[in-house]
Every structure is written in structure tokens, then in C-alpha cells.
mmCIF file of C-alpha atoms in Angstrom:
data_model
loop_
_atom_site.group_PDB
_atom_site.id
_atom_site.type_symbol
_atom_site.label_atom_id
_atom_site.label_comp_id
_atom_site.label_asym_id
_atom_site.label_seq_id
_atom_site.Cartn_x
_atom_site.Cartn_y
_atom_site.Cartn_z
ATOM 1 C CA ASP A 440 190.020 111.921 114.903
ATOM 2 C CA VAL A 441 187.080 111.330 112.657
ATOM 3 C CA LYS A 442 187.245 113.268 109.469
ATOM 4 C CA VAL A 443 184.172 113.889 107.280
ATOM 5 C CA THR A 444 185.076 115.694 104.140
ATOM 6 C CA GLN A 445 182.685 117.400 101.839
ATOM 7 C CA SER A 446 184.126 117.984 98.364
ATOM 8 C CA SER A 447 183.117 121.584 97.899
ATOM 9 C CA ARG A 448 182.725 124.487 100.382
ATOM 10 C CA TYR A 449 180.873 126.641 97.863
ATOM 11 C CA LEU A 450 178.999 125.708 94.761
ATOM 12 C CA VAL A 451 176.908 127.833 92.333
ATOM 13 C CA LYS A 452 174.688 126.039 89.841
ATOM 14 C CA ARG A 453 171.828 126.994 87.574
ATOM 15 C CA THR A 454 168.190 126.006 87.772
ATOM 16 C CA GLY A 455 167.484 122.723 86.123
ATOM 17 C CA GLU A 456 171.090 121.403 86.449
ATOM 18 C CA LYS A 457 171.757 117.980 87.946
ATOM 19 C CA VAL A 458 174.038 118.670 90.975
ATOM 20 C CA PHE A 459 176.201 116.208 92.935
ATOM 21 C CA LEU A 460 177.418 116.803 96.436
ATOM 22 C CA GLU A 461 180.067 114.412 97.695
ATOM 23 C CA CYS A 462 180.903 113.339 101.172
ATOM 24 C CA VAL A 463 183.709 110.953 102.362
ATOM 25 C CA GLN A 464 184.434 109.692 105.835
ATOM 26 C CA ASP A 465 187.636 107.994 106.932
ATOM 27 C CA MET A 466 186.496 106.046 109.986
ATOM 28 C CA ASP A 467 184.744 103.017 108.476
ATOM 29 C CA HIS A 468 181.394 104.343 109.773
ATOM 30 C CA GLU A 469 178.255 102.374 109.047
ATOM 31 C CA ASN A 470 175.761 105.220 109.007
ATOM 32 C CA MET A 471 175.809 108.424 106.914
ATOM 33 C CA PHE A 472 173.439 111.305 106.720
ATOM 34 C CA TRP A 473 172.641 114.344 104.601
ATOM 35 C CA TYR A 474 171.089 117.404 106.214
ATOM 36 C CA ARG A 475 170.219 120.822 104.993
ATOM 37 C CA GLN A 476 170.650 123.861 107.316
ATOM 38 C CA ASP A 477 168.495 126.961 106.899
ATOM 39 C CA PRO A 478 168.271 129.983 109.167
ATOM 40 C CA GLY A 479 165.391 129.564 111.612
ATOM 41 C CA LEU A 480 164.814 125.997 110.570
ATOM 42 C CA GLY A 481 167.760 124.207 112.123
ATOM 43 C CA LEU A 482 169.017 120.995 110.552
ATOM 44 C CA ARG A 483 166.626 118.896 108.607
ATOM 45 C CA LEU A 484 167.333 115.354 107.501
ATOM 46 C CA ILE A 485 167.207 114.720 103.777
ATOM 47 C CA TYR A 486 168.342 111.135 103.457
ATOM 48 C CA PHE A 487 170.353 108.652 105.473
ATOM 49 C CA SER A 488 172.117 105.388 104.792
ATOM 50 C CA TYR A 489 172.641 102.640 107.407
ATOM 51 C CA ASP A 490 174.967 100.564 105.152
ATOM 52 C CA VAL A 491 176.460 100.315 101.736
ATOM 53 C CA LYS A 492 173.829 100.522 99.003
ATOM 54 C CA MET A 493 171.096 101.038 101.654
ATOM 55 C CA LYS A 494 169.281 104.314 101.859
ATOM 56 C CA GLU A 495 166.200 105.725 103.542
ATOM 57 C CA LYS A 496 164.233 108.910 103.203
ATOM 58 C CA GLY A 497 164.440 111.537 105.903
ATOM 59 C CA ASP A 498 162.026 114.329 106.555
ATOM 60 C CA ILE A 499 162.461 116.335 103.403
ATOM 61 C CA PRO A 500 163.562 113.960 100.575
ATOM 62 C CA GLU A 501 161.596 115.640 97.776
ATOM 63 C CA GLY A 502 163.790 116.761 94.856
ATOM 64 C CA TYR A 503 166.855 114.780 96.136
ATOM 65 C CA SER A 504 168.219 111.340 95.735
ATOM 66 C CA VAL A 505 171.398 109.701 97.231
ATOM 67 C CA SER A 506 173.986 107.089 96.278
ATOM 68 C CA ARG A 507 176.204 104.908 98.498
ATOM 69 C CA GLU A 508 178.226 102.548 96.420
ATOM 70 C CA LYS A 509 181.196 102.432 98.825
ATOM 71 C CA LYS A 510 181.120 102.515 102.580
ATOM 72 C CA GLU A 511 183.135 105.733 102.900
ATOM 73 C CA ARG A 512 181.240 107.799 100.304
ATOM 74 C CA PHE A 513 177.727 109.144 100.354
ATOM 75 C CA SER A 514 176.486 111.354 97.525
ATOM 76 C CA LEU A 515 173.584 113.666 97.509
ATOM 77 C CA ILE A 516 171.982 114.365 94.032
ATOM 78 C CA LEU A 517 169.736 117.174 93.117
ATOM 79 C CA GLU A 518 167.987 115.777 90.066
ATOM 80 C CA SER A 519 166.920 119.139 88.690
ATOM 81 C CA ALA A 520 168.092 121.952 90.839
ATOM 82 C CA SER A 521 165.600 124.693 91.840
ATOM 83 C CA THR A 522 166.187 127.999 93.647
ATOM 84 C CA ASN A 523 164.435 126.741 96.775
ATOM 85 C CA GLN A 524 167.278 124.207 97.169
ATOM 86 C CA THR A 525 169.722 127.068 97.811
ATOM 87 C CA SER A 526 171.010 126.110 101.302
ATOM 88 C CA MET A 527 173.889 124.865 103.389
ATOM 89 C CA TYR A 528 174.259 121.087 103.075
ATOM 90 C CA LEU A 529 175.798 119.062 105.811
ATOM 91 C CA CYS A 530 177.015 115.489 105.707
ATOM 92 C CA ALA A 531 177.400 113.462 108.886
ATOM 93 C CA SER A 532 178.524 109.924 109.739
ATOM 94 C CA ARG A 533 178.633 107.674 112.783
ATOM 95 C CA MET A 534 179.769 104.173 113.664
ATOM 96 C CA MET A 535 176.274 102.879 114.489
ATOM 97 C CA SER A 536 173.092 103.877 116.393
ATOM 98 C CA ASN A 537 173.762 105.306 119.825
ATOM 99 C CA GLN A 538 177.017 106.739 118.695
ATOM 100 C CA PRO A 539 177.643 110.519 118.182
ATOM 101 C CA GLN A 540 177.252 111.898 114.649
ATOM 102 C CA HIS A 541 180.359 113.612 113.159
ATOM 103 C CA PHE A 542 179.639 116.402 110.749
ATOM 104 C CA GLY A 543 181.556 117.763 107.744
ATOM 105 C CA ASP A 544 182.071 121.547 107.382
ATOM 106 C CA GLY A 545 179.225 121.870 104.856
ATOM 107 C CA THR A 546 178.750 122.875 101.243
ATOM 108 C CA ARG A 547 177.009 126.171 100.688
ATOM 109 C CA LEU A 548 174.987 125.721 97.444
ATOM 110 C CA SER A 549 173.468 128.539 95.537
ATOM 111 C CA ILE A 550 171.021 127.852 92.728
ATOM 112 C CA LEU A 551 170.618 130.726 90.319
ATOM 113 C CA GLN B 302 155.196 115.022 118.062
ATOM 114 C CA GLN B 303 158.608 114.957 116.379
ATOM 115 C CA GLN B 304 159.395 118.593 116.983
ATOM 116 C CA VAL B 305 161.989 120.072 119.342
ATOM 117 C CA LYS B 306 161.326 123.736 120.090
ATOM 118 C CA GLN B 307 164.377 125.810 120.947
ATOM 119 C CA SER B 308 164.633 129.371 122.369
ATOM 120 C CA PRO B 309 165.808 132.019 122.163
ATOM 121 C CA GLN B 310 166.753 132.395 118.474
ATOM 122 C CA SER B 311 169.645 134.659 119.460
ATOM 123 C CA LEU B 312 171.360 135.653 122.691
ATOM 124 C CA ILE B 313 173.892 138.259 123.712
ATOM 125 C CA VAL B 314 175.719 137.736 126.946
ATOM 126 C CA GLN B 315 178.524 139.678 128.599
ATOM 127 C CA LYS B 316 181.767 137.916 129.217
ATOM 128 C CA GLY B 317 181.623 136.137 132.586
ATOM 129 C CA GLY B 318 177.819 135.893 132.526
ATOM 130 C CA ILE B 319 175.575 132.781 132.260
ATOM 131 C CA SER B 320 174.134 131.788 128.892
ATOM 132 C CA ILE B 321 170.947 129.806 129.014
ATOM 133 C CA ILE B 322 169.302 128.124 126.040
ATOM 134 C CA ASN B 323 166.063 126.186 126.369
ATOM 135 C CA CYS B 324 164.458 123.283 124.501
ATOM 136 C CA ALA B 325 161.113 121.588 124.752
ATOM 137 C CA TYR B 326 159.915 118.339 123.160
ATOM 138 C CA GLU B 327 156.627 116.524 122.888
ATOM 139 C CA ASN B 328 157.551 112.899 122.158
ATOM 140 C CA THR B 329 157.857 111.094 125.440
ATOM 141 C CA ALA B 330 159.758 108.302 123.701
ATOM 142 C CA PHE B 331 162.788 110.481 123.290
ATOM 143 C CA ASP B 332 165.525 109.248 125.552
ATOM 144 C CA TYR B 333 168.735 110.919 124.351
ATOM 145 C CA PHE B 334 169.217 114.691 124.339
ATOM 146 C CA PRO B 335 172.522 115.990 122.893
ATOM 147 C CA TRP B 336 173.676 119.639 122.343
ATOM 148 C CA TYR B 337 175.755 120.483 119.322
ATOM 149 C CA GLN B 338 177.976 123.556 118.969
ATOM 150 C CA GLN B 339 178.723 125.096 115.587
ATOM 151 C CA PHE B 340 181.306 127.758 114.832
ATOM 152 C CA PRO B 341 181.065 129.819 111.624
ATOM 153 C CA GLY B 342 182.354 127.881 108.627
ATOM 154 C CA LYS B 343 182.339 124.623 110.541
ATOM 155 C CA GLY B 344 179.955 121.728 110.940
ATOM 156 C CA PRO B 345 178.175 121.097 114.263
ATOM 157 C CA ALA B 346 180.171 119.125 116.861
ATOM 158 C CA LEU B 347 178.813 117.289 119.857
ATOM 159 C CA LEU B 348 179.165 119.328 123.052
ATOM 160 C CA ILE B 349 177.378 117.438 125.731
ATOM 161 C CA ALA B 350 174.487 114.984 125.981
ATOM 162 C CA ILE B 351 172.090 113.704 128.665
ATOM 163 C CA ARG B 352 169.699 110.789 129.175
ATOM 164 C CA PRO B 353 166.448 111.203 131.174
ATOM 165 C CA ASP B 354 167.692 109.030 134.103
ATOM 166 C CA VAL B 355 169.545 112.038 135.471
ATOM 167 C CA SER B 356 168.352 115.604 135.988
ATOM 168 C CA GLU B 357 171.650 117.341 135.413
ATOM 169 C CA LYS B 358 174.990 116.694 133.696
ATOM 170 C CA LYS B 359 178.029 118.962 133.935
ATOM 171 C CA GLU B 360 181.071 119.071 131.857
ATOM 172 C CA GLY B 361 183.435 121.952 132.691
ATOM 173 C CA ARG B 362 181.488 125.229 132.249
ATOM 174 C CA PHE B 363 178.682 123.477 130.364
ATOM 175 C CA THR B 364 175.582 122.004 132.193
ATOM 176 C CA ILE B 365 172.521 120.358 130.855
ATOM 177 C CA SER B 366 169.444 120.546 133.081
ATOM 178 C CA PHE B 367 166.664 118.080 132.325
ATOM 179 C CA ASN B 368 163.045 118.207 133.516
ATOM 180 C CA LYS B 369 161.277 115.025 132.479
ATOM 181 C CA SER B 370 157.810 115.995 133.681
ATOM 182 C CA ALA B 371 157.913 119.300 131.861
ATOM 183 C CA LYS B 372 159.548 117.694 128.793
ATOM 184 C CA GLN B 373 162.182 120.428 128.787
ATOM 185 C CA PHE B 374 165.952 120.602 128.846
ATOM 186 C CA SER B 375 168.323 123.453 128.882
ATOM 187 C CA LEU B 376 172.001 124.312 128.360
ATOM 188 C CA HIS B 377 173.777 126.539 130.819
ATOM 189 C CA ILE B 378 177.136 128.034 129.967
ATOM 190 C CA MET B 379 178.785 129.395 133.123
ATOM 191 C CA ASP B 380 181.391 132.124 132.998
ATOM 192 C CA SER B 381 180.638 132.640 129.258
ATOM 193 C CA GLN B 382 183.722 133.539 127.139
ATOM 194 C CA PRO B 383 183.974 135.229 123.682
ATOM 195 C CA GLY B 384 185.213 131.838 122.366
ATOM 196 C CA ASP B 385 181.857 130.424 123.246
ATOM 197 C CA SER B 386 180.237 132.588 120.541
ATOM 198 C CA ALA B 387 178.680 130.069 118.196
ATOM 199 C CA THR B 388 175.337 128.613 117.173
ATOM 200 C CA TYR B 389 173.969 125.914 119.484
ATOM 201 C CA PHE B 390 171.516 123.248 118.541
ATOM 202 C CA CYS B 391 169.599 120.964 120.882
ATOM 203 C CA ALA B 392 168.404 117.624 119.595
ATOM 204 C CA ALA B 393 166.503 114.585 120.691
ATOM 205 C CA SER B 394 166.145 110.959 119.613
ATOM 206 C CA LYS B 395 164.784 107.558 120.566
ATOM 207 C CA THR B 396 167.586 105.022 121.058
ATOM 208 C CA ASN B 397 165.741 101.977 122.269
ATOM 209 C CA THR B 398 163.919 101.072 119.133
ATOM 210 C CA GLY B 399 164.838 101.032 115.459
ATOM 211 C CA PHE B 400 167.355 103.340 113.783
ATOM 212 C CA GLN B 401 168.245 106.320 115.828
ATOM 213 C CA LYS B 402 167.550 109.649 114.084
ATOM 214 C CA LEU B 403 168.282 112.997 115.661
ATOM 215 C CA VAL B 404 165.478 115.676 115.658
ATOM 216 C CA PHE B 405 167.225 119.090 115.892
ATOM 217 C CA GLY B 406 165.979 122.370 117.372
ATOM 218 C CA THR B 407 166.141 125.519 115.225
ATOM 219 C CA GLY B 408 169.281 126.770 116.754
ATOM 220 C CA THR B 409 170.430 129.632 118.982
ATOM 221 C CA ARG B 410 173.118 132.125 117.906
ATOM 222 C CA LEU B 411 175.095 133.106 121.002
ATOM 223 C CA LEU B 412 177.385 136.141 121.061
ATOM 224 C CA VAL B 413 179.511 136.741 124.101
ATOM 225 C CA SER B 414 180.687 140.335 124.265
ATOM 226 C CA PRO B 415 184.207 141.021 125.585
#
């Protein structure tokens, strides 16, 4: 079974802090994704990575960056956290295009 | 063009009833339509998916109906059970060109009452 592990289930940070969300997958998947989930807005793609050290902007990349130094790990970085970044963050991975995405259980991030 | 519109936002169905969730899309290049199921505290998980070469796909109590001309697809849950209570997301993507990215609907919260 594919396992996508997000390092924190809940996280509380302060405005202006630099925040790191970590995601690890154990199936040697090529592609990894970061989404945010907000009520009434569904899942929106922030960034994705199709290979190690490769990254592409999704639909809402402003205020975020990512890092993928190793194949199994994909980090989402909030450079200077703001209250409008309070949300549920979901990481996903898949072997390659045309394969299903497997999601982690999410990190609920609150920015105070 | 990239949107997928999902309705209703929430749904209450009695045990044994049929749950129906609808989605509509605009981009005619979309050729893959999955549904994801999300339980509280968990990430979404792929439930069932369809491609536009068929009008219906059934897996157990779950059926996707697809209407290519209307650019609509729907999820039907037959004999709905309390264990089906979850949030359901439809999605769409293009698979024949470039990197496949899913576009998600806004979600439907389903509650099946005992």
C-alpha cells in the first residue's frame, strides 16, 4: 500500500513566520503535489514536482515555494505566513501521469 | 475553461436511498474523470474513474454516468449506507498531452442518516 506521510496533523504559527510543511512518500513515485483545501473551494493546486529538483507552479503559487531534494520528500514553504494561508494542506504523489494520485491525511495549519 | 462545477454542496440521504452528485465541465479536452472520497481526518482516496469512451461505469454500489454532449458526469451511490457519509470530489484532467493535472470540483458533503 502506498503511504504518503505528512509530518504534522496540526500546526499553529504566527504571522510573518517561515513555515515548513513536510511530505514523504514510500513508493518511489516520480510526481508529487501540494494542494490546499478550503470549504466551498475544493482542492487547489499550489505546486507540483515531476522529478527530483524539478518543480512547477500550480494554480495558486503566490506566497509559497517548494523543495524536492530527494525523490521521496516534497516540502512546502510559506516564506512569510499570513492569516489568509490558514487552511488544510494536502500532499499527494503518483508514479507518473495517468496513474492515480495518493493523498496524505493533511496538515491543518492555523496562522495567528 | 479549467473549472469543474459540482453540485450540490451538501446532501442528506436516508439509509437505503440513492445519492446523486453532479459535475459539469467546459474544457472538451478533458478525457479522464475520477471521483475521490474523503472521510473526516483523512486525505481523499480514488473511488472510481471514467473515460469518455463509455457512458457508464459501475463498481459495486457506485456508478459514474457520463454525458459527453452535455459535458456532465455524475456519481450515483445505490443503497446508500451510513458508512458512505463523506465528502466527495469530482475531478477532470487531460491525459493525452503534457503533464496530467487534476482539476477538482468544490466537493459535496454527503450524510447518510440511519
